[in-house]
Coordinates of C-alpha atoms in Angstrom, one line a residue:
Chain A
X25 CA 38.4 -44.2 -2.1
X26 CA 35.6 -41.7 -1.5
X27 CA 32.2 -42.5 -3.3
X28 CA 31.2 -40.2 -6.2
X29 CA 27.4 -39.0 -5.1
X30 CA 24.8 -39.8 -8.2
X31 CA 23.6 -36.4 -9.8
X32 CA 19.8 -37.1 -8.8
X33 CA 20.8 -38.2 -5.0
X34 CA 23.1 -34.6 -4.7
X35 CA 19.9 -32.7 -3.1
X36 CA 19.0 -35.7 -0.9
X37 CA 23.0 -35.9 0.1
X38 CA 22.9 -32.1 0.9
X39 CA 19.8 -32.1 2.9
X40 CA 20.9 -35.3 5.2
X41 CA 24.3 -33.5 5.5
X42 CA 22.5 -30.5 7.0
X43 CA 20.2 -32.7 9.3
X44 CA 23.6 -33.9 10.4
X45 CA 25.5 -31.1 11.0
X46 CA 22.1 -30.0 12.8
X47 CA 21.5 -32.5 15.2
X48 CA 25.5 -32.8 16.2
X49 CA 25.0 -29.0 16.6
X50 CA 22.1 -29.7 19.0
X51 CA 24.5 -33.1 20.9
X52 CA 27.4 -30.4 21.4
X53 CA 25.4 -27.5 22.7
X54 CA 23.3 -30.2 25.4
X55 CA 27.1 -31.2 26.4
X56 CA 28.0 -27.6 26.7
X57 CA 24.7 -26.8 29.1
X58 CA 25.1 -29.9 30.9
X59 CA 28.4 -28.8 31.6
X60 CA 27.4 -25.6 32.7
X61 CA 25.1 -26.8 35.1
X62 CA 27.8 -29.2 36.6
X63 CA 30.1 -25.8 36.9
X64 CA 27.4 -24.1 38.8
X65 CA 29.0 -26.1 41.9
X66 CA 32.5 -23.9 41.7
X67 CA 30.4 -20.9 43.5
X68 CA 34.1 -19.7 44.5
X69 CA 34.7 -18.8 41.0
X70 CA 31.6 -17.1 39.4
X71 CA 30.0 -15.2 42.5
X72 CA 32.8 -13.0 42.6
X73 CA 32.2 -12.1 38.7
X74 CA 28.1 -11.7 38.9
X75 CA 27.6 -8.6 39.5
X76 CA 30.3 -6.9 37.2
X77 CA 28.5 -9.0 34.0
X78 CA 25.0 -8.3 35.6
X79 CA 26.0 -4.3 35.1
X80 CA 27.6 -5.2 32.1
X81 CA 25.4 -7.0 30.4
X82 CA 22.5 -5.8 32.2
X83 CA 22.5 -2.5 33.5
X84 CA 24.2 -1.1 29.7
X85 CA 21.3 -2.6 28.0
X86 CA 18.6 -0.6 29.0
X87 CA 19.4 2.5 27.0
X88 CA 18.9 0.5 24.0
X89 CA 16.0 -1.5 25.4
X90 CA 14.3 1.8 26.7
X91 CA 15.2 3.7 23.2
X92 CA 13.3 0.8 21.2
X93 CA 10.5 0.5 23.9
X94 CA 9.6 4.0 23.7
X95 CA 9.0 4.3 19.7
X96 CA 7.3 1.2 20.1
X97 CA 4.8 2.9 22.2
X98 CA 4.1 6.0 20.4
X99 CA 4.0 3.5 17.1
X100 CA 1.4 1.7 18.8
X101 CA -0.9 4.5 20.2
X102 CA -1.2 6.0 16.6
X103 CA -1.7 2.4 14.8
X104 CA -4.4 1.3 17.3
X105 CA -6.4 5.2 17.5
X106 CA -6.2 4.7 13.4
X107 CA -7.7 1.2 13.5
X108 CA -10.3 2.2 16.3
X109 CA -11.6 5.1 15.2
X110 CA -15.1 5.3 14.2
X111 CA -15.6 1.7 15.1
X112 CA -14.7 1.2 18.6
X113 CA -14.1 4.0 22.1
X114 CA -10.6 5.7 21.6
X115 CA -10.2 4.2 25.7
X116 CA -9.1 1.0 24.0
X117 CA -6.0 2.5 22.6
X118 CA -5.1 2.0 26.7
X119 CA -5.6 -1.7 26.3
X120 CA -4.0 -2.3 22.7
X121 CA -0.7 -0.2 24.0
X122 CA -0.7 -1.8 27.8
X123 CA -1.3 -5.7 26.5
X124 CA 0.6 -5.6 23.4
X125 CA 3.5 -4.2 25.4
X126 CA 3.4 -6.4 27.8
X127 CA 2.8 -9.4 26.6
X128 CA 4.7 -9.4 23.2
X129 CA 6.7 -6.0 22.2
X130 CA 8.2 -5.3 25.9
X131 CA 9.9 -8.5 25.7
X132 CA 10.5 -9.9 22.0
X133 CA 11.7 -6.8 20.5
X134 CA 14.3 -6.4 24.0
X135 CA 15.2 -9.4 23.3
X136 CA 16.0 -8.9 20.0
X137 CA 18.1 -5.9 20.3
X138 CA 20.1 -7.8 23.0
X139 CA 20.5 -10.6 21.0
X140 CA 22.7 -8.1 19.0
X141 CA 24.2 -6.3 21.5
X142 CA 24.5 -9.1 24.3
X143 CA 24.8 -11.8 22.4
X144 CA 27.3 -10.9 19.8
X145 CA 29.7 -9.3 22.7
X146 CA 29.8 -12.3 24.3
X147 CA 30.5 -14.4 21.5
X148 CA 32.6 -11.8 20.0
X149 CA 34.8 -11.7 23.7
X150 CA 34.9 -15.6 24.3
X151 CA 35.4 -16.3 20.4
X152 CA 38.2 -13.5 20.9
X153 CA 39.7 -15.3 23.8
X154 CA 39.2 -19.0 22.5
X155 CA 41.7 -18.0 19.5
X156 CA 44.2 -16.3 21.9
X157 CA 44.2 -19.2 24.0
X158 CA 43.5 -17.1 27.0
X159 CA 40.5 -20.0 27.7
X160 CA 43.2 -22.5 27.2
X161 CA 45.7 -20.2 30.0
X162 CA 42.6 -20.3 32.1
X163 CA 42.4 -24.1 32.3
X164 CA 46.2 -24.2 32.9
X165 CA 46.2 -21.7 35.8
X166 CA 43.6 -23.8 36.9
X167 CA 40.5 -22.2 36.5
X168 CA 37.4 -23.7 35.2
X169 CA 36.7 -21.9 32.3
X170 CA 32.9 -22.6 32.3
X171 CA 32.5 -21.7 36.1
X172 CA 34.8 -18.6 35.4
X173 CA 33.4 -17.3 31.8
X174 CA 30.2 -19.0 31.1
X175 CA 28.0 -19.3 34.4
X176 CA 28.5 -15.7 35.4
X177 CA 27.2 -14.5 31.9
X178 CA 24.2 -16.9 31.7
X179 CA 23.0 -16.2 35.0
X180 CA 22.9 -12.0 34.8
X181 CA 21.1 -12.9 31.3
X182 CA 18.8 -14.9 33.7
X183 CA 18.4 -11.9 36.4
X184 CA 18.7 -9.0 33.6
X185 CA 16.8 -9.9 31.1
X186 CA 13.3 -9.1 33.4
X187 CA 14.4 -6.2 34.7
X188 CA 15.4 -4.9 31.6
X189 CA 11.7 -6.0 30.3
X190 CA 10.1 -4.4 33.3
X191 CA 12.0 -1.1 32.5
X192 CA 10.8 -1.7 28.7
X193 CA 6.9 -2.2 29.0
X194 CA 6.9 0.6 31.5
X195 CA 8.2 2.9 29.4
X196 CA 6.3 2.1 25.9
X197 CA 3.0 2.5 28.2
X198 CA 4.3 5.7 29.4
X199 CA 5.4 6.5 25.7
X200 CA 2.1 5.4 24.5
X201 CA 0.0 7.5 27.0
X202 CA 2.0 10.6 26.3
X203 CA 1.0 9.9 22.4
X204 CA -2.3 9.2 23.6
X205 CA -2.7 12.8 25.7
X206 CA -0.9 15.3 23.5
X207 CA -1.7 13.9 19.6
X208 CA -4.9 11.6 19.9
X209 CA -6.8 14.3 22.3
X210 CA -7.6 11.6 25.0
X211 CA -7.6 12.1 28.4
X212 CA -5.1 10.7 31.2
X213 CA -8.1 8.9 32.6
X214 CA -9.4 7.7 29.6
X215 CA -5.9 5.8 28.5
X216 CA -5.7 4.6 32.4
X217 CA -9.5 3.1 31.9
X218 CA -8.5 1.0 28.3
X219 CA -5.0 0.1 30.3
X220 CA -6.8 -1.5 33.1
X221 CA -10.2 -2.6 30.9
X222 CA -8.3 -6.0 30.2
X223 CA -5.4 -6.5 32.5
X224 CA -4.7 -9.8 34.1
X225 CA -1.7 -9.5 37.0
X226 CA -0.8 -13.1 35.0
X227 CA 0.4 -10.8 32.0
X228 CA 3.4 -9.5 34.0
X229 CA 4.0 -13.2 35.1
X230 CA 3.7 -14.2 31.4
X231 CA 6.5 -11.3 30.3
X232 CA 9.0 -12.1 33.1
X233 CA 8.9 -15.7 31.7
X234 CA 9.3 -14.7 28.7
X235 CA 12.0 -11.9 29.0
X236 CA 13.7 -15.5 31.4
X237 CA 14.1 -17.3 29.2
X238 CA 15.0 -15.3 26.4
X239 CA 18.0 -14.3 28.7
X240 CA 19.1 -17.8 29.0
X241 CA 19.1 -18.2 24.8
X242 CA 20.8 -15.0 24.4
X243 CA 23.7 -15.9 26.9
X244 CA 23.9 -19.6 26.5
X245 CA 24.3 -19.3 23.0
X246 CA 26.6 -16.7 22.7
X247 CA 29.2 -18.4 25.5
X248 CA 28.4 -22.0 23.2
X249 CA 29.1 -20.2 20.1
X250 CA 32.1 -18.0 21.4
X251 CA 33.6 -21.6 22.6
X252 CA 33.6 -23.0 19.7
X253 CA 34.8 -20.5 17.7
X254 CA 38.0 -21.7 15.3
X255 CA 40.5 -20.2 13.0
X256 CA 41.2 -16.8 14.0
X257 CA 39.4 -13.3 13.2
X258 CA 37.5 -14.6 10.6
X259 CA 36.2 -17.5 13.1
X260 CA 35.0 -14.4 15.7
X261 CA 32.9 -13.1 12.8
X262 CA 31.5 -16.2 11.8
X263 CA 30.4 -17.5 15.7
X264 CA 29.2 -13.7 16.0
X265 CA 27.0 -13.8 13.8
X266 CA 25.8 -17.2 14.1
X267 CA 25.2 -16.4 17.9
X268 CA 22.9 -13.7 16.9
X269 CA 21.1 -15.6 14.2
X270 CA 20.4 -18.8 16.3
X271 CA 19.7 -16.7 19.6
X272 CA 17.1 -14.3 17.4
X273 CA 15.6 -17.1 15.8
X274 CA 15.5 -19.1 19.2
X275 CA 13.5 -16.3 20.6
X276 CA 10.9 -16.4 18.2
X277 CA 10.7 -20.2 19.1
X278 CA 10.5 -19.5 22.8
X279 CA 8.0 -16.8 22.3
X280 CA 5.3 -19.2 20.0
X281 CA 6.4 -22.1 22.8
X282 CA 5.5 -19.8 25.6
X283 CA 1.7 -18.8 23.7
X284 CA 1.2 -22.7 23.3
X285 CA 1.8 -23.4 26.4
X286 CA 0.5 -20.6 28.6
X287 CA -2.3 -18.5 26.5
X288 CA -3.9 -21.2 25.6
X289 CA -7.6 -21.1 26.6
Chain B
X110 CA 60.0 -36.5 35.6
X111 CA 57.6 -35.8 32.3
X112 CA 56.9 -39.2 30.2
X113 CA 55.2 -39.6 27.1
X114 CA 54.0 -43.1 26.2
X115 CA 53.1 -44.3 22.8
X116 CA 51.2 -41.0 22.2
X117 CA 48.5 -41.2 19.2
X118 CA 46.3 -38.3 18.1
X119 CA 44.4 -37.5 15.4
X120 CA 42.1 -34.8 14.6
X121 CA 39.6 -36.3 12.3
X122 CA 41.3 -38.1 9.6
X123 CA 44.6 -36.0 10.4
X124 CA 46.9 -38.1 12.6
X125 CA 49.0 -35.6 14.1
X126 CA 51.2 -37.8 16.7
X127 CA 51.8 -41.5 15.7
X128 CA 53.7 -43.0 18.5
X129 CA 55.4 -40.1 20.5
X130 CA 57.5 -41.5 23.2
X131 CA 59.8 -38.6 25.2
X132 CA 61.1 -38.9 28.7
X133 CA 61.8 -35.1 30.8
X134 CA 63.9 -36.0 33.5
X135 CA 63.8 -33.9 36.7
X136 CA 66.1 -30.6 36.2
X137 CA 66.4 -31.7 32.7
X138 CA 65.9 -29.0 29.8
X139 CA 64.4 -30.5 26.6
X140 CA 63.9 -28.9 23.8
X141 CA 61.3 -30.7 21.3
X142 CA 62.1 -29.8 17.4
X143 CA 60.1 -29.9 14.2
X144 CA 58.7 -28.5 11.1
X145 CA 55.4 -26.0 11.8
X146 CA 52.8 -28.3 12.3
X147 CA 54.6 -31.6 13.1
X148 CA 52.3 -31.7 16.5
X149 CA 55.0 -30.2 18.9
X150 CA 52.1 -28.0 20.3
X151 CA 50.0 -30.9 20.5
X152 CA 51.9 -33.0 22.3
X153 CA 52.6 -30.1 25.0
X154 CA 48.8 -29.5 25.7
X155 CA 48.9 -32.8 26.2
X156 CA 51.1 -33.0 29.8
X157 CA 48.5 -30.5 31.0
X158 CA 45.4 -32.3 30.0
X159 CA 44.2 -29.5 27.4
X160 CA 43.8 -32.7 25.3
X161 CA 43.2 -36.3 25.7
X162 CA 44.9 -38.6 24.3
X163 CA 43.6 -41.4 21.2
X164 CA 46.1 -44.2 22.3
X165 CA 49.4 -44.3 24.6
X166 CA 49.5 -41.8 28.3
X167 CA 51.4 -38.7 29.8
X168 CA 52.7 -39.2 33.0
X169 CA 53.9 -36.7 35.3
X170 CA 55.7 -37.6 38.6
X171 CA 54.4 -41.3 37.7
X172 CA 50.6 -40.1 38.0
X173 CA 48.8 -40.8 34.7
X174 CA 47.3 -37.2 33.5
X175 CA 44.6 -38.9 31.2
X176 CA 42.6 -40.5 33.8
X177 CA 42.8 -37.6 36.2
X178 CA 39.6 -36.6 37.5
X179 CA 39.0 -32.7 37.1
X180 CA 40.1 -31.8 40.8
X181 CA 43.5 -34.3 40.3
X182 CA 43.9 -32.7 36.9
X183 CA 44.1 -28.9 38.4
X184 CA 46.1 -30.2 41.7
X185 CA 48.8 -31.1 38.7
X186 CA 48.1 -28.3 36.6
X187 CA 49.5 -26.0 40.3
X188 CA 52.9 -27.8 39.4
X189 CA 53.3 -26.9 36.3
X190 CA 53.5 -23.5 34.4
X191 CA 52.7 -23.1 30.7
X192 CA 54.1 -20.2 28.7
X193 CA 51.8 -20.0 25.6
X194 CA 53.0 -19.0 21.9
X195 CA 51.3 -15.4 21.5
X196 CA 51.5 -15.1 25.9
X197 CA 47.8 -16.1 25.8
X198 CA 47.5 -12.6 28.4
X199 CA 44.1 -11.9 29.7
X200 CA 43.8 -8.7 27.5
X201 CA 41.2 -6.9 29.6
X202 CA 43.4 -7.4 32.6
X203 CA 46.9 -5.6 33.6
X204 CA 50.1 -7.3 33.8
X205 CA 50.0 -7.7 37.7
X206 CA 46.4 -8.8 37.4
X207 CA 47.4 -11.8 35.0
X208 CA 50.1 -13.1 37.3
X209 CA 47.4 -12.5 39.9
X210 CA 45.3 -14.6 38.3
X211 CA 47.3 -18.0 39.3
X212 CA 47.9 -17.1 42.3
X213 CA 44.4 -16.2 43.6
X214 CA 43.3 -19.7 42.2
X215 CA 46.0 -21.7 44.0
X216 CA 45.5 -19.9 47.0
X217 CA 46.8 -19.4 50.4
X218 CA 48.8 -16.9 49.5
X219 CA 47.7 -13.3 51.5
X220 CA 46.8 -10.2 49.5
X221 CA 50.6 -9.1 50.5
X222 CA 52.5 -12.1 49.5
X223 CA 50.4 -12.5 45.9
X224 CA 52.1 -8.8 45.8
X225 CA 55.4 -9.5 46.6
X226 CA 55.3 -12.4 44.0
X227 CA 54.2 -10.4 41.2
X228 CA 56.9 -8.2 41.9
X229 CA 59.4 -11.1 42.3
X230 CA 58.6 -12.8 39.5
X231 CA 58.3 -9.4 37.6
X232 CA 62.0 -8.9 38.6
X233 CA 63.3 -12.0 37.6
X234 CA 61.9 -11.9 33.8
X235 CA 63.2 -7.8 34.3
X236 CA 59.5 -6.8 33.6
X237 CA 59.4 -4.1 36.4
X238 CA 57.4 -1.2 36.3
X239 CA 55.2 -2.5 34.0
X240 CA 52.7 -4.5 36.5
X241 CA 49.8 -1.7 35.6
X242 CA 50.3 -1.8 31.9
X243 CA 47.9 -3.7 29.6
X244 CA 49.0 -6.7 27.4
X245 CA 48.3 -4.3 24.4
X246 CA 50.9 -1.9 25.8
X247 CA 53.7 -4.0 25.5
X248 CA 55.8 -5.0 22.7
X249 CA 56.2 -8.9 21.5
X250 CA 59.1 -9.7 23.6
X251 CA 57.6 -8.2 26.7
X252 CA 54.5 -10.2 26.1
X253 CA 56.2 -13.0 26.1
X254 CA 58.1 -12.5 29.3
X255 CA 55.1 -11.5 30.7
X256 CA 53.8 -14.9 30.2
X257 CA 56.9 -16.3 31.8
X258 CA 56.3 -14.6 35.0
X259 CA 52.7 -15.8 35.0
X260 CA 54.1 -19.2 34.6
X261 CA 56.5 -18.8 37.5
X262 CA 54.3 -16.8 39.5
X263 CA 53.3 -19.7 42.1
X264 CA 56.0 -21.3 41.9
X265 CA 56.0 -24.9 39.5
X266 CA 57.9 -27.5 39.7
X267 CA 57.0 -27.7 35.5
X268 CA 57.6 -24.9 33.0
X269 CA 56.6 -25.9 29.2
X270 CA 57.8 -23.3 26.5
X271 CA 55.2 -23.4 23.7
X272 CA 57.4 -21.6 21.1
X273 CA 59.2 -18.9 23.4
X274 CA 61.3 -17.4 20.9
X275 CA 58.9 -17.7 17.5
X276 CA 58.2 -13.7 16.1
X277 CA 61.0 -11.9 18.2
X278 CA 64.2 -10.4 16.7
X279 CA 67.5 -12.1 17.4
X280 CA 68.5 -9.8 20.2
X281 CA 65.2 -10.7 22.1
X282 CA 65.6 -14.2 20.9
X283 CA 69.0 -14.2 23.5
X284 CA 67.4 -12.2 26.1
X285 CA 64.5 -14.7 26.0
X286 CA 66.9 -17.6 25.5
X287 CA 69.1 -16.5 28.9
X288 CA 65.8 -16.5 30.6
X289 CA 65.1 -19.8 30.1
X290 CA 68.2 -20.7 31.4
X291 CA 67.8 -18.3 34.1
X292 CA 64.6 -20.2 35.4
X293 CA 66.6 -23.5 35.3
X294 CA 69.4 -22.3 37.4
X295 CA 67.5 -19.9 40.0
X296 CA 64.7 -22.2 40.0
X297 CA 65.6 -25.2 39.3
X298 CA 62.9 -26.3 37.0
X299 CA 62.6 -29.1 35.0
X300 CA 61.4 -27.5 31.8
X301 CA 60.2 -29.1 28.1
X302 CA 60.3 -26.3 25.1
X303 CA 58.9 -26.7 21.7
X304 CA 60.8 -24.7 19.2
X305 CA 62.1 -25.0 15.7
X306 CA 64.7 -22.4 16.4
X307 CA 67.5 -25.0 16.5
X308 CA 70.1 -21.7 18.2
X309 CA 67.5 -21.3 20.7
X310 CA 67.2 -25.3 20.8
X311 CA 71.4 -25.8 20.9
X312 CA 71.9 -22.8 23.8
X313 CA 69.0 -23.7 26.6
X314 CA 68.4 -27.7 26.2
X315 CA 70.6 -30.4 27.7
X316 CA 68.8 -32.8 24.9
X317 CA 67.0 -32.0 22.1
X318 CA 64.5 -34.1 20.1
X319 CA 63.0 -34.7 16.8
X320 CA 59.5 -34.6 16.2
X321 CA 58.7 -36.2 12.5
X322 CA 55.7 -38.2 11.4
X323 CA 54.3 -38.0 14.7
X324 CA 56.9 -39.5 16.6
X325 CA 60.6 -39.1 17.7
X326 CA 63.1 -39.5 15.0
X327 CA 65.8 -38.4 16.8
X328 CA 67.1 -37.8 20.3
X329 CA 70.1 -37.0 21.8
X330 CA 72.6 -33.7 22.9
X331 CA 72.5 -30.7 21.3
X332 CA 76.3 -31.9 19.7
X333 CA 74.7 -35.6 19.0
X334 CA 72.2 -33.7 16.6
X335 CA 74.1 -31.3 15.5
X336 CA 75.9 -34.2 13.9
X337 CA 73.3 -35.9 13.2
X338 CA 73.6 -37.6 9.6
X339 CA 69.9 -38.6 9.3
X340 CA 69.1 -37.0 6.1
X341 CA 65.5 -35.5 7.7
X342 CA 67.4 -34.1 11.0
X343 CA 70.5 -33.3 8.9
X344 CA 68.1 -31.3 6.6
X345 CA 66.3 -29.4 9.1
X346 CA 69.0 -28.6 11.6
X347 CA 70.8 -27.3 8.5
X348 CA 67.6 -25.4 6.7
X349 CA 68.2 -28.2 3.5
X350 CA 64.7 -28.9 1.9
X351 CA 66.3 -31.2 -0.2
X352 CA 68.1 -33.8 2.3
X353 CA 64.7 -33.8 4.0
X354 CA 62.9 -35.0 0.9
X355 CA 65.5 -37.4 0.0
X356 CA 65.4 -39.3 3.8
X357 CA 61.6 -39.0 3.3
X358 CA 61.3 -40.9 0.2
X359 CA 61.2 -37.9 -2.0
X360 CA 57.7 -36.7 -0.4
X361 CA 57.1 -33.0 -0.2
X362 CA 57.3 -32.3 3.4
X363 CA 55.3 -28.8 3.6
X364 CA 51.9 -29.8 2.7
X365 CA 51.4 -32.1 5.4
X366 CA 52.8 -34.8 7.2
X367 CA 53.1 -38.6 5.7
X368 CA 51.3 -40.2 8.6
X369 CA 48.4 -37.7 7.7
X370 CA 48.5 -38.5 4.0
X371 CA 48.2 -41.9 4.3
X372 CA 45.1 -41.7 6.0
X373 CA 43.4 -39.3 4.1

């Protein structure tokens, strides 16, 4: 006989329901990594697939990573000339576009987009073949599904993901200095001067991290979420967008975790 | 030889097999009946260790698949071939990819043997010319034979039909039935197939058994249960709804299954 829930305990019910659901959430996804890590062993299986996902999921994403870096850049050449001017040297425009770039913009915002377009394939594809029961063919033709779908994925998010971020702070800087040269009036030398005034070699160190990670949470979750993915087309949909959700929302996480942890003075 | 011991699983409060006990001797054909959802499906992915069992073991050439460790489990799953409801066919791959697939994994086959199998096994489910297609090029039947000749690709000494026939019109119900039996005889396999196409079930098995309430209710030769005067195996070899409900205590048998409403 199931319980009836008083009226006044309902919200209480709902929100230990939820801490629930999130914490076996959490249990199933640190079984899912762990077992990742353990399928890193089959080498045989995965090497042979890394470098079609690496151009897959890597090389194919900087078009859309470049196309959002370069808007960025000319958005923030304009934003910082209007806050500087009249208050502080038009040079710094240099510095705003060069650090912002780099140490937030390049890699949050690449992130972001290819939480969408990585992410959601992934989860889409695996969710896809979880229904089929191509993943269960796999495991019968004796194939490790995880060493064969998940570990090549995860690790060209892991190699990508920087290079993609490289490609994406070079290009808003460049974006930002043509913005800077043709509508602010500056002078090549000038935005070179404000781009070096406060640049520290760590901030490249800082956005590799950054971009590392966030091609690990991109990946991971979209493989955990196409895994687990039940009950047909609908089912796709739903762990597609949940992968995107979680792996945007993870990001943000990641990027505060990294400040904490490595900006602070 | 195939056994199933005592098999229990549930899925949260579902129980979905109760008790399943089934013995597939070697070169025998079984065919495993029951209503959609009676847990035929789940008692296959059982033999290959796609699940674990709550209670009870599967045992295949007396090795207990349960308590296999990963490496054991995939040395067993090279004996046995699984042809999957919808084909299961790697859609981004061709047709001689996907039977490349088991092949490549099991290995020690040379680029021109794997070759020569595809186009063997191709041959023998009459599938030739098609090894460049895509799966989304072929019709329902051909998908399904396609599957076959995965499953026989490298050769098992196991082949388990997860609904072979289910979708297909009667013509390609024969030509898929006739393969089956084809297998048997060229190939001498033992094979297990989980239908509830009781023509399919009565031309291709040497024994045939019932799957109600989780468990076995019936067993015997296709004639034995053809005859069958147990009003639940009576009423479904004969498409009678009402016999079934009467030798089930006047319970609606469509919903879900007894065991599983008990212990909701």
């Amino acid at each position: 006989m199931t319980a009836r829930t008083a009226t006044w305990a309902r919200p209480f019910a709902a929100v230990g329901r939820s801490a629930g659901g999130f914490f076996a959430a959490f249990g199933r996804f640190g079984t899912f990594f762990v077992e990742m890590l353990r399928s890193l062993r089959d080498v045989g299986t995965w090497v042979p697939l890394l470098v079609g996902q690496m151009r897959h999921l890597g090389v194919d994403s900087i078009p859309i990573a470049l196309f959002l870096a370069a808007f960025t850049g000319i958005v923030l050449a304009l934003q910082a000339s209007y806050t500087f001017t009249g208050a502080v040297p038009l040079y710094f425009v240099g510095a705003l576009v060069g650090k912002t770039m780099i140490l937030e913009l390049g890699p949050v915002l690449s992130g972001l987009a290819l939480s969408g377009r990585v992410g959601a394939n992934i989860a889409a594809e695996l969710g896809t073949m979880r229904v089929s029961e191509q993943i269960d063919a796999l495991e019968t033709l004796a194939y490790n599904p995880v060493a064969y779908l998940v570990v090549p994925r995860v690790l060209a998010g892991i190699l990508m993901f920087p290079v993609i971020v490289i490609f994406a702070n070079a290009i808003g800087i460049v974006a930002g200095w043509i913005t800077a040269i043709n509508l602010l009036q500056m002078s090549t030398d000038d935005f070179i001067r404000g781009l070096r005034l406060f640049y520290e070699p760590f901030d490249i160190t800082f956005s590799l991290i950054k971009a590392t990670s966030f091609g690990l949470v991109v990946t991971a979750v979209g493989c955990f979420e196409g895994f687990a993915t039940k009950g047909g087309a609908e089912g796709v949909g739903r762990s597609t967008t949940r992968a995107v959700v979680i792996s945007s929302m993870l990001i943000l996480v990641f990027d505060a975790f990294w400040a904490v942890v490595l900006l602070q003075p | 030889m195939i056994e199933m011991i005592d098999l229990h699983k549930s899925f949260g409060p579902k129980v979905v097999l109760n008790g399943l006990s089934l013995r597939v001797g070697e070169g025998d054909t079984v065919a495993l009946v029951g209503f959609s959802g009676a847990g035929k499906s789940v008692a296959l992915k059982h033999i290959v260790g796609l699940l674990q069992p709550d209670m009870g073991t599967v045992r295949v050439d007396g090795t207990d698949v349960p308590s296999l460790s990963r490496p054991d489990l995939y040395e067993l799953r090279r004996r046995v071939g699984y042809v999957f409801q919808f084909a299961a066919l790697f859609d981004s791959m061709t047709v001689a990819e996907n039977l490349a697939m088991g092949l490549i994994k099991h290995g020690g086959f040379s680029k021109d043997e794997i070759e020569e199998r595809i186009a063997d096994s191709l041959e023998r489910v009459e599938l030739e010319g098609y090894e460049e297609n895509f799966p989304a090029e072929l019709s329902g039947g051909q998908r399904k034979r396609a599957g076959l000749a995965r499953a026989i690709a490298f050769g098992p000494k196991y082949l388990l039909y997860d609904e072979p026939t289910s979708g297909l019109d009667p013509v390609t119900t024969t030509v898929i039935d006739r393969l089956i039996l084809k297998m048997r005889d060229e190939l001498g396999v033992t094979s297990l197939v989980i239908t509830h196409d009781m023509d399919s079930a009565y031309c291709i098995s040497d024994r045939i058994a019932m799957l109600y309430d989780g468990r076995v209710l019936q067993e015997g030769t296709p004639e034995e249960i053809r005859r069958s005067q147990h009003p639940v195996v009576k009423g479904f070899v004969e498409g009678r709804p009402e016999l079934v409900e009467e030798g089930s205590g006047g319970m609606r048998i469509f919903a879900n299954t007894p065991a599983s409403r008990r212990r909701i």
